[in-house]
PDB file of C-alpha atoms in Angstrom:
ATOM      1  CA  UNK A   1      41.813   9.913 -89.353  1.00  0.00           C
ATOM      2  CA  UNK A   2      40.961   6.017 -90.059  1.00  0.00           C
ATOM      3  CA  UNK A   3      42.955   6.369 -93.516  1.00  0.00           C
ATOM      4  CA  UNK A   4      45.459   7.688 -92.042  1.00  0.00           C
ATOM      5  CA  UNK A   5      46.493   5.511 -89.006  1.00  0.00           C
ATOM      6  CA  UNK A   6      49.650   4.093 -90.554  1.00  0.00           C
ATOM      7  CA  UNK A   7      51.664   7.109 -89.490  1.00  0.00           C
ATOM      8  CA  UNK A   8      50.960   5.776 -85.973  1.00  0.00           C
ATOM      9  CA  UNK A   9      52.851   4.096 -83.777  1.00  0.00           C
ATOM     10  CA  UNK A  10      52.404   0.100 -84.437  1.00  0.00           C
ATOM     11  CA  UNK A  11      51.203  -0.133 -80.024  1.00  0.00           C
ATOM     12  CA  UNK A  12      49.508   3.239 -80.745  1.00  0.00           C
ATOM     13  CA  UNK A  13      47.690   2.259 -83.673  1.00  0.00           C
ATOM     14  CA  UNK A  14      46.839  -1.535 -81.957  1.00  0.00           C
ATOM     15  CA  UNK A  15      45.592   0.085 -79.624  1.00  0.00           C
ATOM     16  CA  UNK A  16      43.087   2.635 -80.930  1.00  0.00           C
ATOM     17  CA  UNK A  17      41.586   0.000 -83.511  1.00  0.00           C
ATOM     18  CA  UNK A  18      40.812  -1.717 -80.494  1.00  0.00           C
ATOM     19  CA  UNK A  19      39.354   0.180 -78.112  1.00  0.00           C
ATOM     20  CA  UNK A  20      37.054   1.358 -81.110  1.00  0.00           C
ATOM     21  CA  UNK A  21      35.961  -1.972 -82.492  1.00  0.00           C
ATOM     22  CA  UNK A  22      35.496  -3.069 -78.459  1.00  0.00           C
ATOM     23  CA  UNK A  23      33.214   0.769 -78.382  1.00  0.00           C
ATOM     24  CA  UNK A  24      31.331  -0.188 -81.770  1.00  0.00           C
ATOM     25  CA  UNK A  25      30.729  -4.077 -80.848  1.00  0.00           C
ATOM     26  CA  UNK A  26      29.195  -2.492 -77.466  1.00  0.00           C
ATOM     27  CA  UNK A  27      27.152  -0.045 -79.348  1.00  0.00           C
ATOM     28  CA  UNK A  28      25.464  -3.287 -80.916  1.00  0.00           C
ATOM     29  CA  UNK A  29      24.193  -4.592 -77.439  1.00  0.00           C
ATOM     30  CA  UNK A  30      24.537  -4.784 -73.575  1.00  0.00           C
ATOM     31  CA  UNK A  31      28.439  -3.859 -73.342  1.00  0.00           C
ATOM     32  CA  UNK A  32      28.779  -7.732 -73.657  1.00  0.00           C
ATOM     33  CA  UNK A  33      32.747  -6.826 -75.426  1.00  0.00           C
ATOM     34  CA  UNK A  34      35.390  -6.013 -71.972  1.00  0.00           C
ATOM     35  CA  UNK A  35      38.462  -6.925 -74.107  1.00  0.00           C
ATOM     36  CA  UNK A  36      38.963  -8.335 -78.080  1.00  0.00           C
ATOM     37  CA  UNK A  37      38.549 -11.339 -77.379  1.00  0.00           C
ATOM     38  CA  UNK A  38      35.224 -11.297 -76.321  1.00  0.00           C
ATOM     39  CA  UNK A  39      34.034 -11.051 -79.918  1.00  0.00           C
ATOM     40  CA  UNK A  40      34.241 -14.409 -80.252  1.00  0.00           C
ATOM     41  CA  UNK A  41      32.143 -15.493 -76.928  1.00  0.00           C
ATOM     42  CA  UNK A  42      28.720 -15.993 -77.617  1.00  0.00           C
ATOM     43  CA  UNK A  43      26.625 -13.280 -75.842  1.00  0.00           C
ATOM     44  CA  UNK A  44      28.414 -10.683 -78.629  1.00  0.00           C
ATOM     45  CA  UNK A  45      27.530 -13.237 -81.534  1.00  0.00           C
ATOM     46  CA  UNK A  46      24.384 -13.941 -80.801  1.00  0.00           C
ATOM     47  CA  UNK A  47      24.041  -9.958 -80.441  1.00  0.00           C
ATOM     48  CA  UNK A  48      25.743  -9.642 -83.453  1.00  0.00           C
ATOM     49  CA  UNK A  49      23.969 -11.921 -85.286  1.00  0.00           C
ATOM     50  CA  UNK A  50      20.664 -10.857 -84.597  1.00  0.00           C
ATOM     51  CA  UNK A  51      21.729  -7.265 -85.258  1.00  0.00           C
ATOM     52  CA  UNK A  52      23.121  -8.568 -89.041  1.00  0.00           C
ATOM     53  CA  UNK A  53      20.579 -10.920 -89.943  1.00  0.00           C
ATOM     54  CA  UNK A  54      17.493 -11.127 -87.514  1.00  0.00           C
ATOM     55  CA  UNK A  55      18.356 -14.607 -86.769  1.00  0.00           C
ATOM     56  CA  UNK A  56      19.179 -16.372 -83.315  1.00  0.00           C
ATOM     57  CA  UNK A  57      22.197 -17.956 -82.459  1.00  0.00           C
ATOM     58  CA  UNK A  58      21.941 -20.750 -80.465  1.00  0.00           C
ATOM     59  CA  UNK A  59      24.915 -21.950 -78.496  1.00  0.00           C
ATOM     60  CA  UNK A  60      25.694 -25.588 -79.298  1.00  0.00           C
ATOM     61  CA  UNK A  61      27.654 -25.966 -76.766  1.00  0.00           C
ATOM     62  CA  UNK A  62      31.228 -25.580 -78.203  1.00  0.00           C
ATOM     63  CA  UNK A  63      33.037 -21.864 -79.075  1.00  0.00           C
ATOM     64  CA  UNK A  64      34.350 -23.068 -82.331  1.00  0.00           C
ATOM     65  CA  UNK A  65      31.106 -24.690 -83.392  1.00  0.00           C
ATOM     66  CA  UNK A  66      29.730 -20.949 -82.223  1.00  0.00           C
ATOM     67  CA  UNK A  67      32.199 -18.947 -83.412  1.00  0.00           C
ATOM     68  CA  UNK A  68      31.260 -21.338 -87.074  1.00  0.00           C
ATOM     69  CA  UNK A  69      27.424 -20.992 -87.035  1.00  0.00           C
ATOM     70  CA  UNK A  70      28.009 -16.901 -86.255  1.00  0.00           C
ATOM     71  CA  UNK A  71      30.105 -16.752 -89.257  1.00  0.00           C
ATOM     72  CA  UNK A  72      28.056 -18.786 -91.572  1.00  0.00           C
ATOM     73  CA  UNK A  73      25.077 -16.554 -90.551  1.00  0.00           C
ATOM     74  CA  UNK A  74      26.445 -13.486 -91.023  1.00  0.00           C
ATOM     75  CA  UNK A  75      29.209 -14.469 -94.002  1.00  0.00           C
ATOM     76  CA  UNK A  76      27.166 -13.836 -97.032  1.00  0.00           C
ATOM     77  CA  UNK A  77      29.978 -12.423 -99.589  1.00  0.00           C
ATOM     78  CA  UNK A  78      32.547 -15.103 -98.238  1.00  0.00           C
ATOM     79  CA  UNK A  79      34.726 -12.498 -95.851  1.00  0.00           C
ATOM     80  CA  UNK A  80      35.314 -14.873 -93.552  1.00  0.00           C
ATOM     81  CA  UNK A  81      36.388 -17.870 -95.324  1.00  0.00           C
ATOM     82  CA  UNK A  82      39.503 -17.847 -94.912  1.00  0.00           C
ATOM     83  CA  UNK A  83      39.378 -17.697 -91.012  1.00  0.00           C
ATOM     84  CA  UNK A  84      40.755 -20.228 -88.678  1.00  0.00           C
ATOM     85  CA  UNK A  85      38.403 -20.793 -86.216  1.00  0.00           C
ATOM     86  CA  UNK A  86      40.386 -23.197 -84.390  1.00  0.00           C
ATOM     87  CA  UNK A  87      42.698 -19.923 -83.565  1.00  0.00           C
ATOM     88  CA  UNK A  88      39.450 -17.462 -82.974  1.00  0.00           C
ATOM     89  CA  UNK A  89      38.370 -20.059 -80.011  1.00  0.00           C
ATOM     90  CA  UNK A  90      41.782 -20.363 -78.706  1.00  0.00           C
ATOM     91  CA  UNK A  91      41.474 -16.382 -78.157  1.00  0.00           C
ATOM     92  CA  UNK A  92      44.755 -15.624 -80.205  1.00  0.00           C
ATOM     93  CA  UNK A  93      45.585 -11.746 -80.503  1.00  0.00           C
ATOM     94  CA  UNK A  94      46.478 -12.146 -83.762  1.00  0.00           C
ATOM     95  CA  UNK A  95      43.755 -13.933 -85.477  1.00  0.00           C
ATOM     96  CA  UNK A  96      41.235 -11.898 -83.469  1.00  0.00           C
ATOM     97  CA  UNK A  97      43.077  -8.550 -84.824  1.00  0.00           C
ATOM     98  CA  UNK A  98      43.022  -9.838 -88.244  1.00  0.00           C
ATOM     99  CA  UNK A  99      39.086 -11.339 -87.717  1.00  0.00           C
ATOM    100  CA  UNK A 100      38.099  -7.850 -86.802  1.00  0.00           C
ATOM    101  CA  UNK A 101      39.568  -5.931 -89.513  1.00  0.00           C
ATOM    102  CA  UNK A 102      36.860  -8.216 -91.892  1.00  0.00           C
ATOM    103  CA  UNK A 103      34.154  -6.558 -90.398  1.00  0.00           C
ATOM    104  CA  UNK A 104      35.514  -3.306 -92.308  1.00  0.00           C
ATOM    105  CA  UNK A 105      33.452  -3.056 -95.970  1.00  0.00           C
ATOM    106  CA  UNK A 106      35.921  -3.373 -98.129  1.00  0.00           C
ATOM    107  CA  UNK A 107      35.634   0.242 -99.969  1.00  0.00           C
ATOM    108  CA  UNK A 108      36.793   1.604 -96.312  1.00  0.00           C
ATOM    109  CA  UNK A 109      40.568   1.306 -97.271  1.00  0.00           C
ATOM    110  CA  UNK A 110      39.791   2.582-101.001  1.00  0.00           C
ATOM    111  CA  UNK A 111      41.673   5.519-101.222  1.00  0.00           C
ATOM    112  CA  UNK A 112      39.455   7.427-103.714  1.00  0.00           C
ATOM    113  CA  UNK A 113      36.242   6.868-100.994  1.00  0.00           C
ATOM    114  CA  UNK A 114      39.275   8.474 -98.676  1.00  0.00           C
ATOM    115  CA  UNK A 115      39.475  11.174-100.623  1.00  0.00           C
ATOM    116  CA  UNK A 116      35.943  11.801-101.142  1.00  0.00           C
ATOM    117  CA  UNK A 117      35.140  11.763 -97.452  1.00  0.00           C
ATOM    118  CA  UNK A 118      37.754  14.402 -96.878  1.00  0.00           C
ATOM    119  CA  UNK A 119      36.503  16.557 -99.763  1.00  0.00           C
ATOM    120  CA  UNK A 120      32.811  16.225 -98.285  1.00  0.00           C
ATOM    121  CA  UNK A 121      34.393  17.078 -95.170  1.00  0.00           C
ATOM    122  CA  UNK A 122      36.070  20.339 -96.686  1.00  0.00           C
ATOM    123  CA  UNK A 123      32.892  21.042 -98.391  1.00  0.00           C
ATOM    124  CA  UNK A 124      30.581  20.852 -95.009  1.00  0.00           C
ATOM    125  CA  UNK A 125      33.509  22.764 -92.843  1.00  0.00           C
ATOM    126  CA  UNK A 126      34.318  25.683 -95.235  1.00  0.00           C
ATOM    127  CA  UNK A 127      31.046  28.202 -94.720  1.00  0.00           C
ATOM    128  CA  UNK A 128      32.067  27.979 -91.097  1.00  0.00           C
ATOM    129  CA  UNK A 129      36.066  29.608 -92.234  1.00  0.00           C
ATOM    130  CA  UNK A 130      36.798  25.881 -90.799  1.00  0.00           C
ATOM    131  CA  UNK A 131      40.172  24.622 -92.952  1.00  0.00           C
ATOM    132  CA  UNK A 132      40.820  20.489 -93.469  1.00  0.00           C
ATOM    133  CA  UNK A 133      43.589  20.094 -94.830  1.00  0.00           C
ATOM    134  CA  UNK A 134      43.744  16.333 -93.763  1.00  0.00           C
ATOM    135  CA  UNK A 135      42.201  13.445 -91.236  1.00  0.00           C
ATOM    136  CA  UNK A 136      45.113  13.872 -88.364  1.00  0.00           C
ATOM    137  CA  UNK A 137      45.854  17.203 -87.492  1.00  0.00           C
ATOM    138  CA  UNK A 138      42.784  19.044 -89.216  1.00  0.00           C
ATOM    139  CA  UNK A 139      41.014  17.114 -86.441  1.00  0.00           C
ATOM    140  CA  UNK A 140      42.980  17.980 -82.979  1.00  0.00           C
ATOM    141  CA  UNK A 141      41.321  20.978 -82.233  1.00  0.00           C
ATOM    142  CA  UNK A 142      37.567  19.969 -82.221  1.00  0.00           C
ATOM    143  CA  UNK A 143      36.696  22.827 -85.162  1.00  0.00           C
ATOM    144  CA  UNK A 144      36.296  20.266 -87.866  1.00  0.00           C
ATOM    145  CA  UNK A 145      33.902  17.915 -85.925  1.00  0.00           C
ATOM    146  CA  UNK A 146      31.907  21.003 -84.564  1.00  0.00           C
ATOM    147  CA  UNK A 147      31.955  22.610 -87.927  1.00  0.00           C
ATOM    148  CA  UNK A 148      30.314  19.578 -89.528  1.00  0.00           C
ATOM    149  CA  UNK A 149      27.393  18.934 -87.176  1.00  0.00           C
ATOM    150  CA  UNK A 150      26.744  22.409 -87.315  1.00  0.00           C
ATOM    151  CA  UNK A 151      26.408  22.043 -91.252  1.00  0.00           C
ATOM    152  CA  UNK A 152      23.398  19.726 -90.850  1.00  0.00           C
ATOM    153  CA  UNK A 153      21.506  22.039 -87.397  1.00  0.00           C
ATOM    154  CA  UNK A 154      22.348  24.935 -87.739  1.00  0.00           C
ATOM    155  CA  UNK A 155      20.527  25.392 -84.265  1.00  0.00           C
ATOM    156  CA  UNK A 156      22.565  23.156 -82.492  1.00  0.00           C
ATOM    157  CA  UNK A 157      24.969  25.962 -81.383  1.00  0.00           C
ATOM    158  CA  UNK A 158      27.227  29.377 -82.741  1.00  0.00           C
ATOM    159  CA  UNK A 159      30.531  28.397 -83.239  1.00  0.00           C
ATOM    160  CA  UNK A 160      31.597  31.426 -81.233  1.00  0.00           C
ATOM    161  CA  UNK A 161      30.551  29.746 -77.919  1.00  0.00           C
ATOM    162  CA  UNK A 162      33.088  26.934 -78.675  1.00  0.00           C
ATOM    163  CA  UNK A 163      36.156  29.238 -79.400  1.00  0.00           C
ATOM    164  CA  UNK A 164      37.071  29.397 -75.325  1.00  0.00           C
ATOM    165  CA  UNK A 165      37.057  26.191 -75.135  1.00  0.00           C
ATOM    166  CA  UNK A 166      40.389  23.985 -74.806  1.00  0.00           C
ATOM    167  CA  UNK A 167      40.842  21.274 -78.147  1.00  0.00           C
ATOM    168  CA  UNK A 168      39.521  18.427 -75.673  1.00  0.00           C
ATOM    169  CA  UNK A 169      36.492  19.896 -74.888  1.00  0.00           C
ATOM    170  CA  UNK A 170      35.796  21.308 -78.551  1.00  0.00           C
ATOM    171  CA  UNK A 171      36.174  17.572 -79.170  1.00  0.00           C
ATOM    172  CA  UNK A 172      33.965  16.231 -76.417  1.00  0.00           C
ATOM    173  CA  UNK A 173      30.995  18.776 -76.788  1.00  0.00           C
ATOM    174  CA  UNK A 174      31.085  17.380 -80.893  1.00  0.00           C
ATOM    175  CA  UNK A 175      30.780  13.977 -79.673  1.00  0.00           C
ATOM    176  CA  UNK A 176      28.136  14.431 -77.293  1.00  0.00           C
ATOM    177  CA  UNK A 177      26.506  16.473 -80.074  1.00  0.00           C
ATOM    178  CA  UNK A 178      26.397  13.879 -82.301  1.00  0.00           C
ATOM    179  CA  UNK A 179      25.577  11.608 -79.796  1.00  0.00           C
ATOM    180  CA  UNK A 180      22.529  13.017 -78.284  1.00  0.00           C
ATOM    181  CA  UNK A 181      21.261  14.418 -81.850  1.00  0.00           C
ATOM    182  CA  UNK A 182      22.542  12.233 -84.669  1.00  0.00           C
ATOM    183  CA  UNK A 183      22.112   8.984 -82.445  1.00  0.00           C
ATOM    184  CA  UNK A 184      25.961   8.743 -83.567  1.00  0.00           C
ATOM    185  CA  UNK A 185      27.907   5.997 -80.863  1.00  0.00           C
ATOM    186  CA  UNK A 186      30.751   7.125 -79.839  1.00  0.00           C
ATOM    187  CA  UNK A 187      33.404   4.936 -81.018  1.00  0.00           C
ATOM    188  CA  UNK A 188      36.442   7.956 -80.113  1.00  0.00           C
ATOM    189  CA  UNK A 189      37.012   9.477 -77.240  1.00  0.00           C
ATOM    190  CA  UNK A 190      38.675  12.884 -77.199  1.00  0.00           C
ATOM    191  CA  UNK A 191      42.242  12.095 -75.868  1.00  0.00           C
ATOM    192  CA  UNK A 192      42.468   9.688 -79.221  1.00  0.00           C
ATOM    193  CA  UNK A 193      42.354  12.694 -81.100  1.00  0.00           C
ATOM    194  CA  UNK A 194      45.696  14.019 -79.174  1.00  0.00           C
ATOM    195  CA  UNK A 195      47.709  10.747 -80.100  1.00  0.00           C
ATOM    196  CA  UNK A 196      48.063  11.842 -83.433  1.00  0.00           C
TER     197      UNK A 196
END
């Protein structure tokens, strides 16, 4: 799905990359993230911070002097050199959106570790007659996801007590699944799955 969220609408597509970063920043901490720009405050880089590196932040006092001492900290490979924090303090959209999308490793818009992950997928999927044929619409349904966890617990649950179930719920009983059992966080929520 991720490799494939060009074919989205641009507000569409905005607006799912946010609403998971905001849902994987909160799985870091105390739900400290309300909107983007809250990932430049420093509650979230202090928790972010310590999650990376084990250090403290201390607040000096100043958000770009923060929003500088977070990303020398954390900025081991030089991701982040290029960022103006003079913008990140000001809280503009666009050099939040752009901030954000450095926290990606790079490898995550590789299109051969794309195509890996959906052969994997395929792989884990097929001994359940579960088809992939790609990460939008193999996805709607709530099969794939089911099909997957199943692969690795077999215990969890027989396929054949998801088959009544409408697509949303196929979705949401994955998540929770892999959210009670694989300590996943949920960074989607089912009705993203029906934007596509």
């Amino acid at each position: 799905m991720i490799f494939e969220i060009d074919m989205l609408k641009p507000n569409d597509r905005y607006d799912i990359q946010e609403a998971v970063f905001i849902r994987w920043a909160n799985s870091l901490g105390d739900g400290a993230v309300k909107e983007l720009s809250d990932v430049v405050d420093i509650k979230f880089l202090s928790i972010f911070v310590q999650h990376i590196t084990g250090e403290s932040l201390v607040s000096s006092g100043s958000r770009a002097q923060d929003i500088l001492n977070a990303l020398r900290l954390v900025d081991t490979d030089e991701r982040f050199s290029q960022t103006n924090i003079t913008e990140l303090a000001d809280g503009n959209p666009r050099a939040i959106c752009s901030f954000t999308s450095l926290f990606a490793p790079p490898d995550v818009r590789d299109q051969k570790l794309a195509e890996a992950l959906k052969d994997w997928c395929i792989e884990r999927a097929l001994r359940f007659q579960v088809q992939i044929n790609d990460f939008i619409s193999s996805w709607r349904d709530g099969y794939a996801l089911n099909a997957i966890l199943l692969s690795y617990n077999p215990e969890l649950f027989d396929m054949d007590q998801i088959r009544d179930m409408r697509a949303v719920d196929r979705i949401e009983h994955a998540m929770s699944l892999a959210e009670r059992h694989f300590n996943t966080p949920r960074l989607l929520q089912p009705k993203d799955f029906s934007i596509y």
